[in-house]
């Protein structure tokens, strides 16, 4: 059996150099991976996307030193507002409702409007353009990337580094971990040898404890949300 290891166009661009104006926020990058980089159509069920975005927003605050995750709970470390307005908004919610600390509770709460909030931030940054599509009696909004190269940067970067068996930066490890919990690893590693998936699982198994805690609660939150929709 022949396995085609020729990198995809976006991966070839990555190998030649950085993509201009690439997103650097965890939730923004997850949003772009979760949608087709040309049409903007989702690659996942809406529930998985919204919960993945909620986890990524909490992850952004963890990278900013504002919180951490411990035994199923969010612990606020620093109440000073971050520079990013959306991070500021999420932290304000956590502080205002500090009696609620369960990570799963916050994942479910933030998932309610995470999609609209992150899509708005990407639109304000000029990375996507909302377009309305009407089907029968329903109108949906699709956020079409304004630059396919920028939109493909996130998944192409992860795919290339994993296929080359590289170690991942803390940011990319968090992004890959959240993507894997939402089953986006199947897209990122599409066509890759089995050993590449083993490499990713090894990296995630050795990830810092807070990331493992967040992923465990994300897995449960997605499962609970799916079950609630079925019943």
PDB file of C-alpha atoms in Angstrom:
ATOM      1  CA  UNK A   1       0.000   0.000   0.000  1.00  0.00           C
ATOM      2  CA  UNK A   2       1.391   3.397  -0.981  1.00  0.00           C
ATOM      3  CA  UNK A   3       1.027   6.217   1.546  1.00  0.00           C
ATOM      4  CA  UNK A   4       1.196   9.713   0.139  1.00  0.00           C
ATOM      5  CA  UNK A   5       3.439  11.767   2.427  1.00  0.00           C
ATOM      6  CA  UNK A   6       3.486  14.788   0.118  1.00  0.00           C
ATOM      7  CA  UNK A   7       2.448  17.759   2.299  1.00  0.00           C
ATOM      8  CA  UNK A   8      -0.785  19.522   1.509  1.00  0.00           C
ATOM      9  CA  UNK A   9      -0.558  23.021  -0.054  1.00  0.00           C
ATOM     10  CA  UNK A  10      -1.053  24.726   3.317  1.00  0.00           C
ATOM     11  CA  UNK A  11       1.682  22.541   4.809  1.00  0.00           C
ATOM     12  CA  UNK A  12       4.067  23.462   1.978  1.00  0.00           C
ATOM     13  CA  UNK A  13       3.390  27.139   2.667  1.00  0.00           C
ATOM     14  CA  UNK A  14       4.144  26.508   6.329  1.00  0.00           C
ATOM     15  CA  UNK A  15       7.457  24.910   5.444  1.00  0.00           C
ATOM     16  CA  UNK A  16       8.463  27.938   3.380  1.00  0.00           C
ATOM     17  CA  UNK A  17       7.699  30.518   6.053  1.00  0.00           C
ATOM     18  CA  UNK A  18       5.227  32.036   8.441  1.00  0.00           C
ATOM     19  CA  UNK A  19       1.754  32.987   7.358  1.00  0.00           C
ATOM     20  CA  UNK A  20       1.191  36.751   7.729  1.00  0.00           C
ATOM     21  CA  UNK A  21      -1.168  37.915  10.467  1.00  0.00           C
ATOM     22  CA  UNK A  22      -1.727  34.370  11.748  1.00  0.00           C
ATOM     23  CA  UNK A  23      -4.058  34.099  14.762  1.00  0.00           C
ATOM     24  CA  UNK A  24      -2.300  33.798  18.107  1.00  0.00           C
ATOM     25  CA  UNK A  25      -5.287  33.318  20.420  1.00  0.00           C
ATOM     26  CA  UNK A  26      -6.213  29.786  21.452  1.00  0.00           C
ATOM     27  CA  UNK A  27      -9.972  30.073  20.845  1.00  0.00           C
ATOM     28  CA  UNK A  28      -9.442  31.840  17.509  1.00  0.00           C
ATOM     29  CA  UNK A  29      -7.156  29.070  16.289  1.00  0.00           C
ATOM     30  CA  UNK A  30      -9.538  26.358  17.462  1.00  0.00           C
ATOM     31  CA  UNK A  31     -12.425  28.113  15.675  1.00  0.00           C
ATOM     32  CA  UNK A  32     -10.483  28.165  12.410  1.00  0.00           C
ATOM     33  CA  UNK A  33      -9.472  24.503  12.698  1.00  0.00           C
ATOM     34  CA  UNK A  34     -13.092  23.567  13.395  1.00  0.00           C
ATOM     35  CA  UNK A  35     -14.230  25.152  10.106  1.00  0.00           C
ATOM     36  CA  UNK A  36     -13.302  24.625   6.490  1.00  0.00           C
ATOM     37  CA  UNK A  37     -10.585  27.113   5.548  1.00  0.00           C
ATOM     38  CA  UNK A  38     -12.310  27.987   2.259  1.00  0.00           C
ATOM     39  CA  UNK A  39     -16.070  27.791   2.827  1.00  0.00           C
ATOM     40  CA  UNK A  40     -16.182  28.372   6.581  1.00  0.00           C
ATOM     41  CA  UNK A  41     -18.521  25.425   7.043  1.00  0.00           C
ATOM     42  CA  UNK A  42     -18.125  23.507  10.319  1.00  0.00           C
ATOM     43  CA  UNK A  43     -16.149  20.294  10.456  1.00  0.00           C
ATOM     44  CA  UNK A  44     -17.788  19.249  13.740  1.00  0.00           C
ATOM     45  CA  UNK A  45     -21.151  19.071  15.445  1.00  0.00           C
ATOM     46  CA  UNK A  46     -22.076  22.449  16.932  1.00  0.00           C
ATOM     47  CA  UNK A  47     -21.994  21.067  20.489  1.00  0.00           C
ATOM     48  CA  UNK A  48     -18.387  19.937  20.148  1.00  0.00           C
ATOM     49  CA  UNK A  49     -17.355  23.271  18.640  1.00  0.00           C
ATOM     50  CA  UNK A  50     -18.980  25.410  21.333  1.00  0.00           C
ATOM     51  CA  UNK A  51     -17.552  23.348  24.189  1.00  0.00           C
ATOM     52  CA  UNK A  52     -14.126  23.311  22.532  1.00  0.00           C
ATOM     53  CA  UNK A  53     -14.299  27.089  22.255  1.00  0.00           C
ATOM     54  CA  UNK A  54     -15.310  27.355  25.914  1.00  0.00           C
ATOM     55  CA  UNK A  55     -12.287  25.269  26.905  1.00  0.00           C
ATOM     56  CA  UNK A  56     -10.036  27.362  24.679  1.00  0.00           C
ATOM     57  CA  UNK A  57     -11.291  30.595  26.270  1.00  0.00           C
ATOM     58  CA  UNK A  58     -10.498  29.221  29.712  1.00  0.00           C
ATOM     59  CA  UNK A  59      -7.152  28.089  28.326  1.00  0.00           C
ATOM     60  CA  UNK A  60      -6.383  31.616  27.167  1.00  0.00           C
ATOM     61  CA  UNK A  61      -6.851  32.860  30.720  1.00  0.00           C
ATOM     62  CA  UNK A  62      -4.608  30.083  32.005  1.00  0.00           C
ATOM     63  CA  UNK A  63      -1.865  31.153  29.576  1.00  0.00           C
ATOM     64  CA  UNK A  64      -2.375  34.734  30.767  1.00  0.00           C
ATOM     65  CA  UNK A  65      -1.717  33.577  34.336  1.00  0.00           C
ATOM     66  CA  UNK A  66      -5.231  34.405  35.502  1.00  0.00           C
ATOM     67  CA  UNK A  67      -6.385  30.890  36.448  1.00  0.00           C
ATOM     68  CA  UNK A  68      -5.542  27.216  36.619  1.00  0.00           C
ATOM     69  CA  UNK A  69      -7.405  23.901  36.800  1.00  0.00           C
ATOM     70  CA  UNK A  70      -7.223  21.537  39.748  1.00  0.00           C
ATOM     71  CA  UNK A  71      -9.268  18.408  40.479  1.00  0.00           C
ATOM     72  CA  UNK A  72     -12.281  19.492  38.448  1.00  0.00           C
ATOM     73  CA  UNK A  73     -12.321  23.104  39.563  1.00  0.00           C
ATOM     74  CA  UNK A  74     -11.241  26.469  38.188  1.00  0.00           C
ATOM     75  CA  UNK A  75      -8.959  28.379  40.529  1.00  0.00           C
ATOM     76  CA  UNK A  76      -8.583  32.116  39.947  1.00  0.00           C
ATOM     77  CA  UNK A  77      -4.985  33.216  40.457  1.00  0.00           C
ATOM     78  CA  UNK A  78      -5.087  36.848  39.336  1.00  0.00           C
ATOM     79  CA  UNK A  79      -8.151  39.097  38.995  1.00  0.00           C
ATOM     80  CA  UNK A  80      -6.446  41.823  37.004  1.00  0.00           C
ATOM     81  CA  UNK A  81      -8.199  42.268  33.636  1.00  0.00           C
ATOM     82  CA  UNK A  82      -6.285  40.970  30.586  1.00  0.00           C
ATOM     83  CA  UNK A  83      -5.735  43.214  27.594  1.00  0.00           C
ATOM     84  CA  UNK A  84      -7.993  41.221  25.271  1.00  0.00           C
ATOM     85  CA  UNK A  85     -11.649  42.349  25.651  1.00  0.00           C
ATOM     86  CA  UNK A  86     -13.115  38.845  25.351  1.00  0.00           C
ATOM     87  CA  UNK A  87     -10.679  37.448  27.924  1.00  0.00           C
ATOM     88  CA  UNK A  88     -11.609  40.388  30.147  1.00  0.00           C
ATOM     89  CA  UNK A  89     -15.313  39.550  29.783  1.00  0.00           C
ATOM     90  CA  UNK A  90     -14.806  35.859  30.616  1.00  0.00           C
ATOM     91  CA  UNK A  91     -12.643  36.650  33.645  1.00  0.00           C
ATOM     92  CA  UNK A  92     -15.237  39.144  34.903  1.00  0.00           C
ATOM     93  CA  UNK A  93     -17.876  36.402  34.738  1.00  0.00           C
ATOM     94  CA  UNK A  94     -15.661  34.012  36.676  1.00  0.00           C
ATOM     95  CA  UNK A  95     -14.946  36.611  39.354  1.00  0.00           C
ATOM     96  CA  UNK A  96     -18.586  37.715  39.657  1.00  0.00           C
ATOM     97  CA  UNK A  97     -19.733  34.103  40.121  1.00  0.00           C
ATOM     98  CA  UNK A  98     -16.714  32.877  42.069  1.00  0.00           C
ATOM     99  CA  UNK A  99     -18.893  30.663  44.274  1.00  0.00           C
ATOM    100  CA  UNK A 100     -19.189  28.376  41.245  1.00  0.00           C
ATOM    101  CA  UNK A 101     -15.850  26.708  40.612  1.00  0.00           C
ATOM    102  CA  UNK A 102     -16.585  23.416  38.819  1.00  0.00           C
ATOM    103  CA  UNK A 103     -14.810  23.412  35.468  1.00  0.00           C
ATOM    104  CA  UNK A 104     -17.656  21.475  33.826  1.00  0.00           C
ATOM    105  CA  UNK A 105     -20.142  24.108  34.991  1.00  0.00           C
ATOM    106  CA  UNK A 106     -18.098  26.860  33.386  1.00  0.00           C
ATOM    107  CA  UNK A 107     -17.609  24.892  30.186  1.00  0.00           C
ATOM    108  CA  UNK A 108     -21.383  24.476  29.858  1.00  0.00           C
ATOM    109  CA  UNK A 109     -22.003  28.127  30.734  1.00  0.00           C
ATOM    110  CA  UNK A 110     -19.420  29.574  28.346  1.00  0.00           C
ATOM    111  CA  UNK A 111     -20.469  27.203  25.552  1.00  0.00           C
ATOM    112  CA  UNK A 112     -23.831  28.987  25.392  1.00  0.00           C
ATOM    113  CA  UNK A 113     -22.345  32.020  23.630  1.00  0.00           C
ATOM    114  CA  UNK A 114     -18.722  31.075  22.935  1.00  0.00           C
ATOM    115  CA  UNK A 115     -19.386  30.652  19.226  1.00  0.00           C
ATOM    116  CA  UNK A 116     -20.793  34.134  18.719  1.00  0.00           C
ATOM    117  CA  UNK A 117     -18.155  35.747  20.939  1.00  0.00           C
ATOM    118  CA  UNK A 118     -15.159  34.166  19.207  1.00  0.00           C
ATOM    119  CA  UNK A 119     -16.655  34.657  15.733  1.00  0.00           C
ATOM    120  CA  UNK A 120     -17.107  38.352  16.556  1.00  0.00           C
ATOM    121  CA  UNK A 121     -13.492  38.655  17.703  1.00  0.00           C
ATOM    122  CA  UNK A 122     -12.275  37.040  14.478  1.00  0.00           C
ATOM    123  CA  UNK A 123     -14.529  39.330  12.425  1.00  0.00           C
ATOM    124  CA  UNK A 124     -13.222  42.402  14.266  1.00  0.00           C
ATOM    125  CA  UNK A 125      -9.688  41.226  13.499  1.00  0.00           C
ATOM    126  CA  UNK A 126     -10.588  40.889   9.813  1.00  0.00           C
ATOM    127  CA  UNK A 127     -10.062  37.120   9.766  1.00  0.00           C
ATOM    128  CA  UNK A 128     -13.630  36.079   8.828  1.00  0.00           C
ATOM    129  CA  UNK A 129     -16.631  37.606   7.074  1.00  0.00           C
ATOM    130  CA  UNK A 130     -20.140  36.506   8.124  1.00  0.00           C
ATOM    131  CA  UNK A 131     -22.396  35.403   5.261  1.00  0.00           C
ATOM    132  CA  UNK A 132     -26.026  34.384   5.599  1.00  0.00           C
ATOM    133  CA  UNK A 133     -27.357  31.302   3.847  1.00  0.00           C
ATOM    134  CA  UNK A 134     -31.075  30.575   3.575  1.00  0.00           C
ATOM    135  CA  UNK A 135     -32.350  26.994   3.364  1.00  0.00           C
ATOM    136  CA  UNK A 136     -36.087  26.434   3.317  1.00  0.00           C
ATOM    137  CA  UNK A 137     -37.371  28.182   6.448  1.00  0.00           C
ATOM    138  CA  UNK A 138     -34.021  28.554   8.204  1.00  0.00           C
ATOM    139  CA  UNK A 139     -31.278  31.131   7.817  1.00  0.00           C
ATOM    140  CA  UNK A 140     -27.771  30.247   9.000  1.00  0.00           C
ATOM    141  CA  UNK A 141     -24.651  32.372   9.268  1.00  0.00           C
ATOM    142  CA  UNK A 142     -21.370  31.027   7.960  1.00  0.00           C
ATOM    143  CA  UNK A 143     -18.145  32.815   8.871  1.00  0.00           C
ATOM    144  CA  UNK A 144     -16.065  32.623   5.713  1.00  0.00           C
ATOM    145  CA  UNK A 145     -12.292  33.160   6.126  1.00  0.00           C
ATOM    146  CA  UNK A 146     -10.996  36.283   4.425  1.00  0.00           C
ATOM    147  CA  UNK A 147      -7.633  34.611   3.732  1.00  0.00           C
ATOM    148  CA  UNK A 148      -7.425  30.860   3.199  1.00  0.00           C
ATOM    149  CA  UNK A 149      -3.702  30.858   4.044  1.00  0.00           C
ATOM    150  CA  UNK A 150      -4.353  32.390   7.459  1.00  0.00           C
ATOM    151  CA  UNK A 151      -7.311  30.092   8.107  1.00  0.00           C
ATOM    152  CA  UNK A 152      -5.285  26.979   7.256  1.00  0.00           C
ATOM    153  CA  UNK A 153      -2.242  28.058   9.263  1.00  0.00           C
ATOM    154  CA  UNK A 154      -3.411  26.550  12.562  1.00  0.00           C
ATOM    155  CA  UNK A 155      -4.136  23.006  11.411  1.00  0.00           C
ATOM    156  CA  UNK A 156      -1.268  22.963   8.904  1.00  0.00           C
ATOM    157  CA  UNK A 157       1.220  23.967  11.594  1.00  0.00           C
ATOM    158  CA  UNK A 158       0.026  21.246  13.969  1.00  0.00           C
ATOM    159  CA  UNK A 159      -0.144  18.643  11.209  1.00  0.00           C
ATOM    160  CA  UNK A 160       3.366  19.386   9.972  1.00  0.00           C
ATOM    161  CA  UNK A 161       4.996  19.371  13.390  1.00  0.00           C
ATOM    162  CA  UNK A 162       3.263  16.183  14.455  1.00  0.00           C
ATOM    163  CA  UNK A 163       4.117  14.370  11.217  1.00  0.00           C
ATOM    164  CA  UNK A 164       7.749  15.389  11.714  1.00  0.00           C
ATOM    165  CA  UNK A 165       7.579  13.952  15.279  1.00  0.00           C
ATOM    166  CA  UNK A 166       8.454  17.321  16.806  1.00  0.00           C
ATOM    167  CA  UNK A 167       7.751  18.404  20.341  1.00  0.00           C
ATOM    168  CA  UNK A 168       4.970  20.985  20.617  1.00  0.00           C
ATOM    169  CA  UNK A 169       5.095  24.341  22.319  1.00  0.00           C
ATOM    170  CA  UNK A 170       2.773  24.711  25.345  1.00  0.00           C
ATOM    171  CA  UNK A 171       0.364  26.706  23.163  1.00  0.00           C
ATOM    172  CA  UNK A 172       0.284  24.131  20.382  1.00  0.00           C
ATOM    173  CA  UNK A 173       0.015  21.298  22.905  1.00  0.00           C
ATOM    174  CA  UNK A 174      -3.069  22.946  24.417  1.00  0.00           C
ATOM    175  CA  UNK A 175      -4.543  23.535  20.961  1.00  0.00           C
ATOM    176  CA  UNK A 176      -3.870  19.933  19.904  1.00  0.00           C
ATOM    177  CA  UNK A 177      -5.292  18.634  23.183  1.00  0.00           C
ATOM    178  CA  UNK A 178      -8.562  20.533  22.881  1.00  0.00           C
ATOM    179  CA  UNK A 179      -8.810  19.564  19.220  1.00  0.00           C
ATOM    180  CA  UNK A 180      -8.277  15.894  20.114  1.00  0.00           C
ATOM    181  CA  UNK A 181     -10.984  16.014  22.792  1.00  0.00           C
ATOM    182  CA  UNK A 182     -13.365  17.321  20.124  1.00  0.00           C
ATOM    183  CA  UNK A 183     -12.221  14.636  17.615  1.00  0.00           C
ATOM    184  CA  UNK A 184     -10.546  17.140  15.328  1.00  0.00           C
ATOM    185  CA  UNK A 185      -7.327  15.145  15.521  1.00  0.00           C
ATOM    186  CA  UNK A 186      -8.859  12.877  12.873  1.00  0.00           C
ATOM    187  CA  UNK A 187      -8.821  15.818  10.480  1.00  0.00           C
ATOM    188  CA  UNK A 188      -5.395  17.143  11.500  1.00  0.00           C
ATOM    189  CA  UNK A 189      -3.783  13.711  11.103  1.00  0.00           C
ATOM    190  CA  UNK A 190      -5.761  12.611   8.057  1.00  0.00           C
ATOM    191  CA  UNK A 191      -3.625  10.283   5.953  1.00  0.00           C
ATOM    192  CA  UNK A 192      -0.747  10.251   8.451  1.00  0.00           C
ATOM    193  CA  UNK A 193       0.941   6.996   9.501  1.00  0.00           C
ATOM    194  CA  UNK A 194      -0.317   5.359  12.708  1.00  0.00           C
ATOM    195  CA  UNK A 195       2.901   6.337  14.493  1.00  0.00           C
ATOM    196  CA  UNK A 196       1.978  10.025  14.195  1.00  0.00           C
ATOM    197  CA  UNK A 197      -1.158   9.438  16.243  1.00  0.00           C
ATOM    198  CA  UNK A 198       0.922   7.544  18.788  1.00  0.00           C
ATOM    199  CA  UNK A 199       3.267  10.536  18.971  1.00  0.00           C
ATOM    200  CA  UNK A 200       0.345  12.887  19.647  1.00  0.00           C
ATOM    201  CA  UNK A 201      -1.054  10.631  22.366  1.00  0.00           C
ATOM    202  CA  UNK A 202       2.374  10.459  23.989  1.00  0.00           C
ATOM    203  CA  UNK A 203       2.653  14.225  24.038  1.00  0.00           C
ATOM    204  CA  UNK A 204      -0.809  14.618  25.546  1.00  0.00           C
ATOM    205  CA  UNK A 205      -0.158  11.942  28.168  1.00  0.00           C
ATOM    206  CA  UNK A 206       2.898  13.925  29.296  1.00  0.00           C
ATOM    207  CA  UNK A 207       1.131  17.301  29.187  1.00  0.00           C
ATOM    208  CA  UNK A 208       1.070  19.556  32.257  1.00  0.00           C
ATOM    209  CA  UNK A 209      -1.501  18.524  34.835  1.00  0.00           C
ATOM    210  CA  UNK A 210      -3.764  21.591  34.371  1.00  0.00           C
ATOM    211  CA  UNK A 211      -4.177  20.798  30.662  1.00  0.00           C
ATOM    212  CA  UNK A 212      -4.979  17.182  31.450  1.00  0.00           C
ATOM    213  CA  UNK A 213      -7.537  18.362  34.009  1.00  0.00           C
ATOM    214  CA  UNK A 214      -9.163  20.709  31.494  1.00  0.00           C
ATOM    215  CA  UNK A 215      -9.319  18.018  28.809  1.00  0.00           C
ATOM    216  CA  UNK A 216     -10.859  15.478  31.164  1.00  0.00           C
ATOM    217  CA  UNK A 217     -13.631  17.904  32.088  1.00  0.00           C
ATOM    218  CA  UNK A 218     -14.098  18.872  28.444  1.00  0.00           C
ATOM    219  CA  UNK A 219     -14.566  15.214  27.483  1.00  0.00           C
ATOM    220  CA  UNK A 220     -17.228  14.828  30.174  1.00  0.00           C
ATOM    221  CA  UNK A 221     -18.962  18.120  29.327  1.00  0.00           C
ATOM    222  CA  UNK A 222     -19.263  17.196  25.653  1.00  0.00           C
ATOM    223  CA  UNK A 223     -20.578  13.751  26.551  1.00  0.00           C
ATOM    224  CA  UNK A 224     -23.172  15.213  28.926  1.00  0.00           C
ATOM    225  CA  UNK A 225     -24.290  17.773  26.351  1.00  0.00           C
ATOM    226  CA  UNK A 226     -24.708  15.110  23.667  1.00  0.00           C
ATOM    227  CA  UNK A 227     -26.719  12.900  26.027  1.00  0.00           C
ATOM    228  CA  UNK A 228     -28.989  15.779  27.034  1.00  0.00           C
ATOM    229  CA  UNK A 229     -29.778  16.492  23.360  1.00  0.00           C
ATOM    230  CA  UNK A 230     -30.672  12.832  22.789  1.00  0.00           C
ATOM    231  CA  UNK A 231     -33.005  12.692  25.798  1.00  0.00           C
TER     232      UNK A 231
END
